[in-house]
Coordinates of C-alpha atoms and ligand atoms in Angstrom, one line a residue:
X1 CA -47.1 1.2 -42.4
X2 CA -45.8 -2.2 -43.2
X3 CA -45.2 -4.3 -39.8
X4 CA -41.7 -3.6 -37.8
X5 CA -38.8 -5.8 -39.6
X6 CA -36.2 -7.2 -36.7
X7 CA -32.6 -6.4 -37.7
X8 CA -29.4 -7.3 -35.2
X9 CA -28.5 -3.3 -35.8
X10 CA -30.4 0.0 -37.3
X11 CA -28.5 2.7 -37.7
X12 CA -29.9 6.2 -37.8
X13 CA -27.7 8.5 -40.1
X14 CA -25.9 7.1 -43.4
X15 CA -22.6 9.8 -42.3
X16 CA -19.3 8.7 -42.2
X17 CA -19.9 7.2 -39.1
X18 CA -23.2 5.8 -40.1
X19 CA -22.3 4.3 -43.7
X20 CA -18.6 2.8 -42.3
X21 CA -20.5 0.8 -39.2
X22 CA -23.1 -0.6 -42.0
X23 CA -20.4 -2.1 -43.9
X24 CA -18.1 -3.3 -41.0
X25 CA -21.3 -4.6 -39.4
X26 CA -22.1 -6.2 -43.2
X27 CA -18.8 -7.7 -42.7
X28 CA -19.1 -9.2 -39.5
X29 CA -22.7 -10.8 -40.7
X30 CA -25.3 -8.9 -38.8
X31 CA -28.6 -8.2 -40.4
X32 CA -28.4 -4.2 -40.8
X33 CA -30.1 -1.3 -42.2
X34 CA -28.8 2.3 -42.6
X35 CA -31.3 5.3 -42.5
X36 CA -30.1 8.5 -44.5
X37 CA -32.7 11.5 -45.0
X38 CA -30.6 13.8 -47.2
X39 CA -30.8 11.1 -50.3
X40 CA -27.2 10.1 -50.5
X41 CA -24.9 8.5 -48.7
X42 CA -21.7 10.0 -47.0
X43 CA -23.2 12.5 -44.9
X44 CA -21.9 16.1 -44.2
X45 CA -18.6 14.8 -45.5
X46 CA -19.0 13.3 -48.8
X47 CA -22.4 15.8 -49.6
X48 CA -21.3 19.6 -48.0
X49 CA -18.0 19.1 -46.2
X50 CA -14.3 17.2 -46.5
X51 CA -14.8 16.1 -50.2
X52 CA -16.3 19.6 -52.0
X53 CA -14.0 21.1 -49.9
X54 CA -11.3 19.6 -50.9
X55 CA -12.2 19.9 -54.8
X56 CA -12.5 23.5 -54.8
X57 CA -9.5 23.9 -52.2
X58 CA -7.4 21.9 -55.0
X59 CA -8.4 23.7 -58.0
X60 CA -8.5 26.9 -56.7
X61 CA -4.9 26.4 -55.5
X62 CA -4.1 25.1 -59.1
X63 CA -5.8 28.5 -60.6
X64 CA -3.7 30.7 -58.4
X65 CA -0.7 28.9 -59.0
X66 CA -1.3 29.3 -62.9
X67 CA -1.8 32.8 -62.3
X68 CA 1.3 34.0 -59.6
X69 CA 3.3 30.9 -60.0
X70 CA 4.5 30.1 -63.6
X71 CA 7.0 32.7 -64.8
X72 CA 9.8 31.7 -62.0
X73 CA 9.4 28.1 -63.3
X74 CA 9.9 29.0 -67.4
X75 CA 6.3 28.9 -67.9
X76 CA 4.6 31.4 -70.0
X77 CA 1.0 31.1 -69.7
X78 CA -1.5 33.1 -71.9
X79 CA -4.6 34.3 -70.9
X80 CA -5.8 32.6 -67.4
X81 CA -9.5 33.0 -66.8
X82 CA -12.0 31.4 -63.8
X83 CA -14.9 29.3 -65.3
X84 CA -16.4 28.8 -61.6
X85 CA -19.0 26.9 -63.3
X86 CA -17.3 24.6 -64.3
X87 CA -14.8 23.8 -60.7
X88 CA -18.1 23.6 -59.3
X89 CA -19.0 21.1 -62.1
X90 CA -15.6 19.2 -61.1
X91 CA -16.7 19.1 -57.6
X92 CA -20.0 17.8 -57.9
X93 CA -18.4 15.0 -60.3
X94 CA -16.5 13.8 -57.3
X95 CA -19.0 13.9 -54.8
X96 CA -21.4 12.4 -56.5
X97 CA -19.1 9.5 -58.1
X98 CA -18.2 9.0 -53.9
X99 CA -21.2 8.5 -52.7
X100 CA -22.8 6.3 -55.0
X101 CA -19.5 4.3 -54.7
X102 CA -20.9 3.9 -51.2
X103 CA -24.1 2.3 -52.4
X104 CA -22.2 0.2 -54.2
X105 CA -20.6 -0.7 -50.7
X106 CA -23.7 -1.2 -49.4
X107 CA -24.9 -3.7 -51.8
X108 CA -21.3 -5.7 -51.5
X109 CA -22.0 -6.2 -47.7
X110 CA -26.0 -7.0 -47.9
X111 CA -26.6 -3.4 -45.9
X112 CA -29.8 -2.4 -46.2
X113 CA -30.6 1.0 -47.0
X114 CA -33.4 2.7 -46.1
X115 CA -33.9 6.3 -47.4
X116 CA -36.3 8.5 -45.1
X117 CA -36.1 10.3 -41.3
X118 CA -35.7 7.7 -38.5
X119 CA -37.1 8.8 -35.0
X120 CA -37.4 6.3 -31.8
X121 CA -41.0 5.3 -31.5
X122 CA -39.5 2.7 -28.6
X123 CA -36.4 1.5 -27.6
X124 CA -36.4 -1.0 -30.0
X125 CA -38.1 0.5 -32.4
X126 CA -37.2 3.2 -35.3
X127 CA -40.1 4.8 -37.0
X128 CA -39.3 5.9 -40.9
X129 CA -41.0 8.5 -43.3
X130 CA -39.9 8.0 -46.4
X131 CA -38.7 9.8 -49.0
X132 CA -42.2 9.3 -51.3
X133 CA -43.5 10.4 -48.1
X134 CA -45.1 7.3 -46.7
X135 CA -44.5 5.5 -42.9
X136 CA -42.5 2.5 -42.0
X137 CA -41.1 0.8 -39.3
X138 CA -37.8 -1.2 -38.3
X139 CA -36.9 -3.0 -35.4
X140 CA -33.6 -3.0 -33.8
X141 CA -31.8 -5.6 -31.4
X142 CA -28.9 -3.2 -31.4
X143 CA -29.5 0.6 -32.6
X144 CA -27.0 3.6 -33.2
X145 CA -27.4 6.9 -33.6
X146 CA -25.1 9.0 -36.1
X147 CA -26.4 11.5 -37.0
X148 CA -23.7 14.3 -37.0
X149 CA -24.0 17.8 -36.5
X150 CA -24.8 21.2 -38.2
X151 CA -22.9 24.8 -38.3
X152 CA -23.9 26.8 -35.4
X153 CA -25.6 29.8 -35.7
X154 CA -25.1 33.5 -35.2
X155 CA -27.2 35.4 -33.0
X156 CA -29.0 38.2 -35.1
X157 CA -27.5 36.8 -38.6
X158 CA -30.0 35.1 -41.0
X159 CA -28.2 32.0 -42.6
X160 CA -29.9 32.3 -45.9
X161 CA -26.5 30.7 -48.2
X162 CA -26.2 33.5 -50.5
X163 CA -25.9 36.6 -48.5
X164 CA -25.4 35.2 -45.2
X165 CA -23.4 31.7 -45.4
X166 CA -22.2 28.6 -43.5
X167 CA -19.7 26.1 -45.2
X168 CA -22.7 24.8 -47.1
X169 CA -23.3 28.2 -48.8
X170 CA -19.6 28.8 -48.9
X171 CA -18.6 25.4 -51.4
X172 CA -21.6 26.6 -53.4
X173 CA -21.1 30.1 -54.3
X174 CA -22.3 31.3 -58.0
X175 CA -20.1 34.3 -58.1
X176 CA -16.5 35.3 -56.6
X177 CA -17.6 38.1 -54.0
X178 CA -16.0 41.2 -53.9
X179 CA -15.5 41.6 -50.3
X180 CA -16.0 38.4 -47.9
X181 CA -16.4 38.6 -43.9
X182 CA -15.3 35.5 -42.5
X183 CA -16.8 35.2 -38.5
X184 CA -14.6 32.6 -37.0
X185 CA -10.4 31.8 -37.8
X186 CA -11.2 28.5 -37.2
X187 CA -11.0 25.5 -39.9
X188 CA -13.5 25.8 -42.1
X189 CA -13.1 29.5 -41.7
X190 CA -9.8 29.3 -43.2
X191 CA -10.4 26.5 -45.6
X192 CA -12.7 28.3 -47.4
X193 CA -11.5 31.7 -46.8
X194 CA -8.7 30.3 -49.1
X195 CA -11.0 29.2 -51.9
X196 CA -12.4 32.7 -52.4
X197 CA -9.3 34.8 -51.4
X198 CA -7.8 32.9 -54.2
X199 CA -10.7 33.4 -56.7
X200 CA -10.4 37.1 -56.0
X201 CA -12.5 38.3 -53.4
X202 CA -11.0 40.5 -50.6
X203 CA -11.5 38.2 -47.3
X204 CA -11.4 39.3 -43.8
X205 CA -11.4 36.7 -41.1
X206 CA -12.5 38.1 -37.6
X207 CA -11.5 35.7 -34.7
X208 CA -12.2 36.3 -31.2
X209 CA -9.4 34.4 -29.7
X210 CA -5.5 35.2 -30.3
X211 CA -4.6 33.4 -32.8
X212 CA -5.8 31.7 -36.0
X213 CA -7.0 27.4 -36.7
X214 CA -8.7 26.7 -34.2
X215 CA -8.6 24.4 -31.0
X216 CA -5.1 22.2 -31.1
X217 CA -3.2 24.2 -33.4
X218 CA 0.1 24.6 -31.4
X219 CA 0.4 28.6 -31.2
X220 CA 3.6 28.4 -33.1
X221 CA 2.4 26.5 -36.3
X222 CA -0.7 29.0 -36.1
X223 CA 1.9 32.3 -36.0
X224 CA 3.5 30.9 -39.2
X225 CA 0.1 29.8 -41.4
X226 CA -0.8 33.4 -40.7
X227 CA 2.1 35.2 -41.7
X228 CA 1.6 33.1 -45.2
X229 CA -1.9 33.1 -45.7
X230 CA -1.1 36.8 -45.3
X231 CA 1.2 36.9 -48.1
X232 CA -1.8 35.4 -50.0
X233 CA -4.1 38.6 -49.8
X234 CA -6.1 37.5 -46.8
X235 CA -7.0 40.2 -43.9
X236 CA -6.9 39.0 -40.3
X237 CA -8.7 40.6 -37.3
X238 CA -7.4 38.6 -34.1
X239 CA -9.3 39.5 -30.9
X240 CA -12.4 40.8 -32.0
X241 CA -15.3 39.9 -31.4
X242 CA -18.5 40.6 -33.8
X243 CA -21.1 42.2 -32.2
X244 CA -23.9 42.7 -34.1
X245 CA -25.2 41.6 -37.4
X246 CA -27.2 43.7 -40.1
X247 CA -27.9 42.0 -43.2
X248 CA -31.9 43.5 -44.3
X249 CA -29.6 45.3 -47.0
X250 CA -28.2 43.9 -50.2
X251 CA -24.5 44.8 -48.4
X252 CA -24.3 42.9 -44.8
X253 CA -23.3 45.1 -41.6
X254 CA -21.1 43.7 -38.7
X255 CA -20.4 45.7 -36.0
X256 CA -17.5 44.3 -34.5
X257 CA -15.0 44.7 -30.9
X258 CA -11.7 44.5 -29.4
X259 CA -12.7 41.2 -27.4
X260 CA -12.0 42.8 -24.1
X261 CA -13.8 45.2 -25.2
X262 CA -12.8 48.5 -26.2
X263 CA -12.8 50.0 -30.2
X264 CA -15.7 49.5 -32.3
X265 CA -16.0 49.4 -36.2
X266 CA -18.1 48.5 -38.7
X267 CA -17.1 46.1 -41.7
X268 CA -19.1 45.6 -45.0
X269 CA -19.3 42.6 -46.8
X270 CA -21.4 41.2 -49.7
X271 CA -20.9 37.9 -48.5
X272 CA -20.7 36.8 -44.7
X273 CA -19.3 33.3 -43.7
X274 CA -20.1 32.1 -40.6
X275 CA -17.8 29.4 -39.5
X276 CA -17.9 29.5 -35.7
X277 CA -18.0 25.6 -34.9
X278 CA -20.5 23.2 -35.3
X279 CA -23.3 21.1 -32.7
X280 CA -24.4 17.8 -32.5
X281 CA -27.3 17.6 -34.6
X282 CA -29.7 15.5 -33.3
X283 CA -33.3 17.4 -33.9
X284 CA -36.5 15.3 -34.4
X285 CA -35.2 11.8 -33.2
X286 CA -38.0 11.2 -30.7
X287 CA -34.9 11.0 -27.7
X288 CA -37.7 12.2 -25.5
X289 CA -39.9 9.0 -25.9
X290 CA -36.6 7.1 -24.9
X291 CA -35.6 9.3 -22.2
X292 CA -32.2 10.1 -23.4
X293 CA -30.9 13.3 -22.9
X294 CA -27.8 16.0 -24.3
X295 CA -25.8 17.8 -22.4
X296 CA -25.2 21.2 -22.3
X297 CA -23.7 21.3 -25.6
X298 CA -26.2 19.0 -27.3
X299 CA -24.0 15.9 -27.1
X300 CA -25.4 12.5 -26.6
X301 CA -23.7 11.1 -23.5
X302 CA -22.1 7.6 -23.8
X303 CA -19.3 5.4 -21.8
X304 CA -16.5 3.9 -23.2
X305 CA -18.3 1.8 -25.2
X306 CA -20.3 4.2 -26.9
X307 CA -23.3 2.9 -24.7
X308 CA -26.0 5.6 -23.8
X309 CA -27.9 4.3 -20.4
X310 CA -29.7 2.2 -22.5
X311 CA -27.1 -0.2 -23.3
X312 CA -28.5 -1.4 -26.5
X313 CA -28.5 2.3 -28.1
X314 CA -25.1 3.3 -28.9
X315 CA -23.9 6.8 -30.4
X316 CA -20.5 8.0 -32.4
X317 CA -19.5 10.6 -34.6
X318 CA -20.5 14.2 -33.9
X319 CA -23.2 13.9 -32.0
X320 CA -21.5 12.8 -29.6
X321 CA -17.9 13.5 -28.0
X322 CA -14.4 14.2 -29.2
X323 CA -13.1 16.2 -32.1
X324 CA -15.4 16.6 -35.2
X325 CA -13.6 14.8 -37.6
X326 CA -14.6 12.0 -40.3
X327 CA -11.8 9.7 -39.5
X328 CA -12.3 10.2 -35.7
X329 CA -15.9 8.9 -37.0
X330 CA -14.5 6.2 -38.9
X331 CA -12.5 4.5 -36.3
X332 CA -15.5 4.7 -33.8
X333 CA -17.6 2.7 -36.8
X334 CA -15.1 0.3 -36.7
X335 CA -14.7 -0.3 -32.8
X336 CA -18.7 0.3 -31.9
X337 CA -19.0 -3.0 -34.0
X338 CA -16.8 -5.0 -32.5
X339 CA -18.4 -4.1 -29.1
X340 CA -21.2 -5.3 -30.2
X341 CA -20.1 -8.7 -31.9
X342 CA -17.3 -9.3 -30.0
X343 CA -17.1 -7.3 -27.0
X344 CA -13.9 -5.4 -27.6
X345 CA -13.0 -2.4 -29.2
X346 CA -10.3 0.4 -29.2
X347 CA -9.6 4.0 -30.6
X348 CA -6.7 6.1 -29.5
X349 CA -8.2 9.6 -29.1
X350 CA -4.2 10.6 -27.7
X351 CA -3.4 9.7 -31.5
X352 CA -6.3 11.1 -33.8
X353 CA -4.7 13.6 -36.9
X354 CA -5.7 17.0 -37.6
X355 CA -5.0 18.7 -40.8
X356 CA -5.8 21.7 -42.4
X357 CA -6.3 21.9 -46.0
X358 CA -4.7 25.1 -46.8
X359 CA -1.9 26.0 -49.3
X360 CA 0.7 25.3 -47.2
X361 CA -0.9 22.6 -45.3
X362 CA -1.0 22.3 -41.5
X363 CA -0.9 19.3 -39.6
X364 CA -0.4 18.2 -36.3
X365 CA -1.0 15.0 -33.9
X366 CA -0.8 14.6 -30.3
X367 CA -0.1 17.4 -27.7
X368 CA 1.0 21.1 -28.3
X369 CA 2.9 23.3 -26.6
X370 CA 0.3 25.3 -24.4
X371 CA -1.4 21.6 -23.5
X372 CA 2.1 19.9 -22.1
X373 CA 2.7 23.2 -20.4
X374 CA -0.5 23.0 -18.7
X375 CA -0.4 19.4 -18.1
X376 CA 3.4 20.8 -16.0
X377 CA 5.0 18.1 -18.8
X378 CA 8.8 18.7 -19.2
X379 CA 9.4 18.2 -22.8
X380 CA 11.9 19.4 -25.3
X381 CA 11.4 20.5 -29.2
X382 CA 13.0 20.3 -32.2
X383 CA 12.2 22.0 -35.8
X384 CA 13.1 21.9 -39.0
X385 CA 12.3 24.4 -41.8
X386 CA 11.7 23.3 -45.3
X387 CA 14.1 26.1 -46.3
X388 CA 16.4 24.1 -45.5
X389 CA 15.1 20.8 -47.3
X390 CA 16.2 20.1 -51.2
X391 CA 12.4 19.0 -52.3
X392 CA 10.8 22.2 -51.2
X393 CA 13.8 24.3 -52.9
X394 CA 12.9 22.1 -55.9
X395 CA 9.6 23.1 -56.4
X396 CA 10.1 26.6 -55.0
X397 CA 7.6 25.6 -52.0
X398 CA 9.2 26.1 -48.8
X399 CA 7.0 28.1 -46.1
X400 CA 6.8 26.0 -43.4
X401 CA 8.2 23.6 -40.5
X402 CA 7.8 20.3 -38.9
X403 CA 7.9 20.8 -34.9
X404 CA 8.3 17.5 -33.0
X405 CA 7.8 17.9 -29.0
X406 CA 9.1 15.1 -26.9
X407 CA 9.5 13.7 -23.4
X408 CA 12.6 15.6 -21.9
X409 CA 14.0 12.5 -20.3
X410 CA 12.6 9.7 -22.1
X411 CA 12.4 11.0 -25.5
X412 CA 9.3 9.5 -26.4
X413 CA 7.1 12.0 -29.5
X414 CA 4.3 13.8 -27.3
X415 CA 3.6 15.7 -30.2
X416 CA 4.1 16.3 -33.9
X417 CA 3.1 20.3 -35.4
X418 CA 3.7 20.4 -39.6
X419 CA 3.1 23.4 -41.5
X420 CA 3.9 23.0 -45.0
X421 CA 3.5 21.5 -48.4
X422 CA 2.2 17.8 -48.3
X423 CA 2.0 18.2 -44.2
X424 CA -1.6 16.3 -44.3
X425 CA 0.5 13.0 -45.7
X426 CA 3.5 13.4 -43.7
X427 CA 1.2 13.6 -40.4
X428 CA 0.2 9.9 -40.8
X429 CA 4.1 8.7 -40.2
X430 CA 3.8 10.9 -37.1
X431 CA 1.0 9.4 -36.2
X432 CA 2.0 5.8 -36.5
X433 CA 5.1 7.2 -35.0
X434 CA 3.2 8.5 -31.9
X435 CA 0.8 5.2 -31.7
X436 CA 4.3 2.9 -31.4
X437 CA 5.2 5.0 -28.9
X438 CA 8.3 5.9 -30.9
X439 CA 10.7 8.2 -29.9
X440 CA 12.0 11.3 -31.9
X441 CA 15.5 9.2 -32.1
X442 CA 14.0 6.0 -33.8
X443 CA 12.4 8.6 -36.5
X444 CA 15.9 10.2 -37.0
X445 CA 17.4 7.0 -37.3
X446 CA 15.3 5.4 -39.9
X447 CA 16.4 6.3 -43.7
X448 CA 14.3 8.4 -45.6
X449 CA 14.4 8.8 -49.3
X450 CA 16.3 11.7 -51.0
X451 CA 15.4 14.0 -52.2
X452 CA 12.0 14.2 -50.6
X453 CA 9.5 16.3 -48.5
X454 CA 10.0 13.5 -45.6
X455 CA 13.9 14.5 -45.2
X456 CA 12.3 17.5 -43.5
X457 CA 10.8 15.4 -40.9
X458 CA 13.7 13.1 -40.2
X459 CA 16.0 16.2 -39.5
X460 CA 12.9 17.7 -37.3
X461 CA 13.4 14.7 -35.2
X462 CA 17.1 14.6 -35.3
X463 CA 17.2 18.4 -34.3
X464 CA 15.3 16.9 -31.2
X465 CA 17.3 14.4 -29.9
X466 CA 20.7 15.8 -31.3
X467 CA 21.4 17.8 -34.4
X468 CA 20.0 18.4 -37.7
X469 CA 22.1 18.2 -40.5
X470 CA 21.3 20.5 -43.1
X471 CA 20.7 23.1 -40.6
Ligands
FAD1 P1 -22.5 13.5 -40.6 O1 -21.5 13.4 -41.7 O2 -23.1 14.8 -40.4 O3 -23.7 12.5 -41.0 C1 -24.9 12.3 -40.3 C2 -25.9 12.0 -41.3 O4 -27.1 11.6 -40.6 C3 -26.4 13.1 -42.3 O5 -26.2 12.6 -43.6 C4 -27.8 13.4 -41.9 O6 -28.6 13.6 -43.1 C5 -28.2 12.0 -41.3 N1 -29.3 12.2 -40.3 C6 -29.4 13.0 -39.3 N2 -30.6 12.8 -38.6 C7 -31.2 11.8 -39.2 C8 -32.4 11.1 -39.0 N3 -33.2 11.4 -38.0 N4 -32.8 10.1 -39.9 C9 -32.0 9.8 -40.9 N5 -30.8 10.4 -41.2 C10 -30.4 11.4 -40.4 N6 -13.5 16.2 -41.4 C11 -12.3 15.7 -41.7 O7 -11.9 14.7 -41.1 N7 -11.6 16.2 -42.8 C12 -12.0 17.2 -43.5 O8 -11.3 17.6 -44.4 C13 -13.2 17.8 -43.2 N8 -13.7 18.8 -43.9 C14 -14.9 19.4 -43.6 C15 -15.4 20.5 -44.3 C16 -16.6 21.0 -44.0 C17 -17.0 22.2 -44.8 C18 -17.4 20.5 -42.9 C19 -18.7 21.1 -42.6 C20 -16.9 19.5 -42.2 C21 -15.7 18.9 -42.5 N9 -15.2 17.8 -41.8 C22 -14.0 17.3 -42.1 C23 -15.9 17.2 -40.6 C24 -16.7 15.9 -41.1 O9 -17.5 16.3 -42.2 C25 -17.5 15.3 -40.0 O10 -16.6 15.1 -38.9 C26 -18.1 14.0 -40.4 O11 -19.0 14.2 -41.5 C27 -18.9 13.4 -39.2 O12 -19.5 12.2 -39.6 P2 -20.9 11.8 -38.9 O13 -21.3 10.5 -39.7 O14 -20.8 11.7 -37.5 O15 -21.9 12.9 -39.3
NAD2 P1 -13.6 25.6 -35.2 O1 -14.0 25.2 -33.9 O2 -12.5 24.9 -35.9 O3 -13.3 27.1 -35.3 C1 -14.2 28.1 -34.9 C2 -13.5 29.4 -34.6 O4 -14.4 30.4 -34.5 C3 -12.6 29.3 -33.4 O5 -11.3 29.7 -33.6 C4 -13.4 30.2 -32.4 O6 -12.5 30.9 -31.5 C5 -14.0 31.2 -33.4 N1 -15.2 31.9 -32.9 C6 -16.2 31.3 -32.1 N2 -17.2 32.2 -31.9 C7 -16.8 33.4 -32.5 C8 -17.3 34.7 -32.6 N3 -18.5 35.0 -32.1 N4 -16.6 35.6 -33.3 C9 -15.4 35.3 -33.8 N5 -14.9 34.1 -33.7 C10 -15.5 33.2 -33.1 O7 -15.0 25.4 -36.1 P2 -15.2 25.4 -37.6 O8 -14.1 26.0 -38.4 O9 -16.6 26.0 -37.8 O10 -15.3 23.9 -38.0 C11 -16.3 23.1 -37.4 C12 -15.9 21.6 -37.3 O11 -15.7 21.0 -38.6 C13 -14.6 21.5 -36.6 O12 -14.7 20.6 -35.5 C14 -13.6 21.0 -37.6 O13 -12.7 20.1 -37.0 C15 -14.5 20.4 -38.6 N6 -13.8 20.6 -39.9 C16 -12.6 19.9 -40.2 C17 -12.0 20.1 -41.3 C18 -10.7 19.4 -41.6 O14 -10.4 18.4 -40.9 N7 -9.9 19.8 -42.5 C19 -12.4 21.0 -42.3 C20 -13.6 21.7 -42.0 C21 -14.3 21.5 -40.8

């Protein structure tokens, strides 16, 4: 091993989280090194998650488009026929152009990058094995830990990514299944359910709660994404609950519930997707010869600062709390580096998007429905349908709403719910929207462009504060 190097900040885990506080640290002119095992920058996102799913999300939709959507539009299309091969070609084209893009990053802003497994040999220091297999060393005056997370597992199922498949299986897949279990309605879940549903394969999506998406989906949005994706082929099992898991055959078994318990069946699939949530990954780091602990559910605790008790280790991303999402990630990057340089920092967790990359799209930020009830909020709502909204008649895509909930009295947006085409670009003027504090009347008052997809939100907010127009 080569003698410890002294850097102001090592960072464990080259993730979004990891890779965007290298280069704001870069930026700010600390002497930093990233450690990445898996050989490429970007983490779960760039390598297994956002990006490939996004790709195949895309082109999928594109393919069943082609093949239900042309004649309406006076397009006659001949013979329509998958080459999965090659989508899976496109994807890997954009991942991998992304994430050596990042290494290019990385050299910009003097970040070093080291590739291997970092674990704490002592507080200050990060042992390395390399990827040619040999030991080194780096020390840190400042470390952080991203290292993100991993699907969680079934009880009794065998994740093997063929048979028996997490996300990671699921954007990798070398034929269309003919029948696909889905275990869990949540994101991912539905994200990729999509893919293969529109590729061919019959998918079922067993979800033990009430309704589909997810945690935050306001229970309205959720109702209306399911009445659509339904339209689209795919089977829903709400309330249920698998019990049991047999895949020694070539076809997988799942014995599955009613929740509260109650009527049994057994469904068959040839391909199982397990896609019940995902845990802070943070296996072989050494915590114990630091003394810092998880909690229950495997999080790193931090305090506002994203300072573990050992003030000089700091954690973001999803190992630690808040929603698993890359720009959640991104924003902690920024703000855990200007703790440490500067001693401030800030990220709005009340004002963090969510979107769902389904055909329609959901989106939503802030609070739904179910939360302000609980919180004993009085607010009041508004909607719009893109039915009603030239653009979507245009381009004869017009499932959907936008939902805006606001403060009964004051009027100020609590809460903006999207489900339809382009909703994961509209959220962001929600979002700004929401972190102005703006309320629904300022939206309805400022001009939108005609004929557009953005109309729709206007008259959501207008229908909130007074009344729509073109409905
Ligand atoms: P990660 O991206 O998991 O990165 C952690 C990195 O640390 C990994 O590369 C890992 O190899 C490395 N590492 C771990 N331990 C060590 C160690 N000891 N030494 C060295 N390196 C180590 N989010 C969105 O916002 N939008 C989306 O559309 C979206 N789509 C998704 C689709 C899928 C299928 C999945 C699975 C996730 C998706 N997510 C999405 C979530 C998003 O990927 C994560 O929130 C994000 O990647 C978190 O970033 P992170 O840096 O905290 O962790
Ligand atoms: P999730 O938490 O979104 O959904 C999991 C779903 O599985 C929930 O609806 C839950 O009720 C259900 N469930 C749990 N146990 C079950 C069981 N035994 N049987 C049936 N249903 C069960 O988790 P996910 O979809 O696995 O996604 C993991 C993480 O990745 C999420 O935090 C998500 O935000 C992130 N992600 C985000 C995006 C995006 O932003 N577009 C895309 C993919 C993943």
């Amino acid at each position: 091993a080569t003698p410890a190097e002294e850097k102001d900040l090592v960072i464990i885990g080259g993730g979004v989280a990891g890779y965007v506080a290298a280069i704001k640290a870069g930026q700010e002119g600390l002497k930093v090194a990233c450690i990445e095992k898996r050989g490429a920058l970007g983490g779960t996102c760039l390598n297994v998650g956002c990006i490939p799913s996004k790709s195949l999300l895309n082109n999928s939709h594109l393919y069943h488009q082609i093949l239900h959507d042309t004649k309406n539009r006076g397009i006659d299309v001949g013979d329509v026929k998958l080459n999965l091969a090659n989508m899976m070609k496109a994807k890997e084209t954009s991942v991998s152009s992304l994430t050596k893009g990042i290494e290019f990053l990385f050299k910009k802003n003097n970040v070093e990058y080291i590739k291997g497994t970092g674990a704490f040999a002592d507080e200050h220091t990060v042992a390395v094995r390399l990827q040619d297999g040999s030991e080194t060393s780096v020390r840190g005056k400042n470390i952080l830990i991203a290292t993100g997370s991993e699907s969680t597992p079934f009880p009794g199922l065998t994740i093997d990514e063929k048979k028996v498949i997490t996300s990671t299986g699921a954007i990798a897949l070398e034929k269309v299944p003919n029948k696909m279990v889905v275990v869990g309605g949540g994101i991912i879940g539905l994200e990729m359910g999509s893919v293969w549903c529109r590729l061919g394969a019959e998918v079922t999506v067993v979800e033990f709660l009430g309704q589909i998406g997810g945690p935050g989906m306001d229970a309205e949005i959720s109702k209306n994404i399911q009445k659509t994706l339904a339209k689209q082929g795919m089977k829903f099992m709400l309330n249920t609950k698998v019990v049991k898991g047999d895949d020694s055959a070539e076809i997988v078994k799942l014995d599955v519930e009613a929740a509260k318990g109650g009527k049994a069946q057994t469904l068959e699939a040839d391909v199982v997707l397990v896609a019940i949530g995902r845990r802070p990954y943070t296996a072989n780091l050494g915590l114990e010869n630091i003394g810092l602990e998880t909690d229950n559910r495997g999080r790193l605790v931090i305090d506002s600062e994203y300072r573990t008790k050992l003030p000089h280790i700091r954690v973001i991303g999803d190992c630690t709390f808040g929603p698993m999402l890359a720009h959640k990630a991104e924003e902690e990057a920024v703000a855990v580096i200007e703790f440490i340089t500067k001693n401030y920092g800030h990220v709005n967790y009340g004002a963090i998007p969510s979107v769902m990359y389904t055909h329609p799209e959901v989106a939503w930020v802030g609070q739904n429905e179910a939360e302000l009830k609980e919180a004993g909020v009085k607010y009041k709502v508004g909607t719009f349908p893109f039915s009603a909204n030239s653009r979507a008649k245009t381009n004869q895509d017009s499932d959907g709403m936008v939902k805006f909930l606001a403060d009964a009295e004051t009027d100020r947006i609590l809460g903006v719910h999207i489900v339809g085409p382009n909703a994961g670009e509209m959220i962001a003027e929600g979002t700004l929207a929401l972190e102005y504090g703006a309320s629904t009347e300022d939206v309805g008052r400022t001009s939108h462009a005609h004929p557009t997809l953005a109309e729709a939100f206007k008259e959501a907010a207008m229908a909130t504060y007074g009344k729509a127009i073109h409905y």
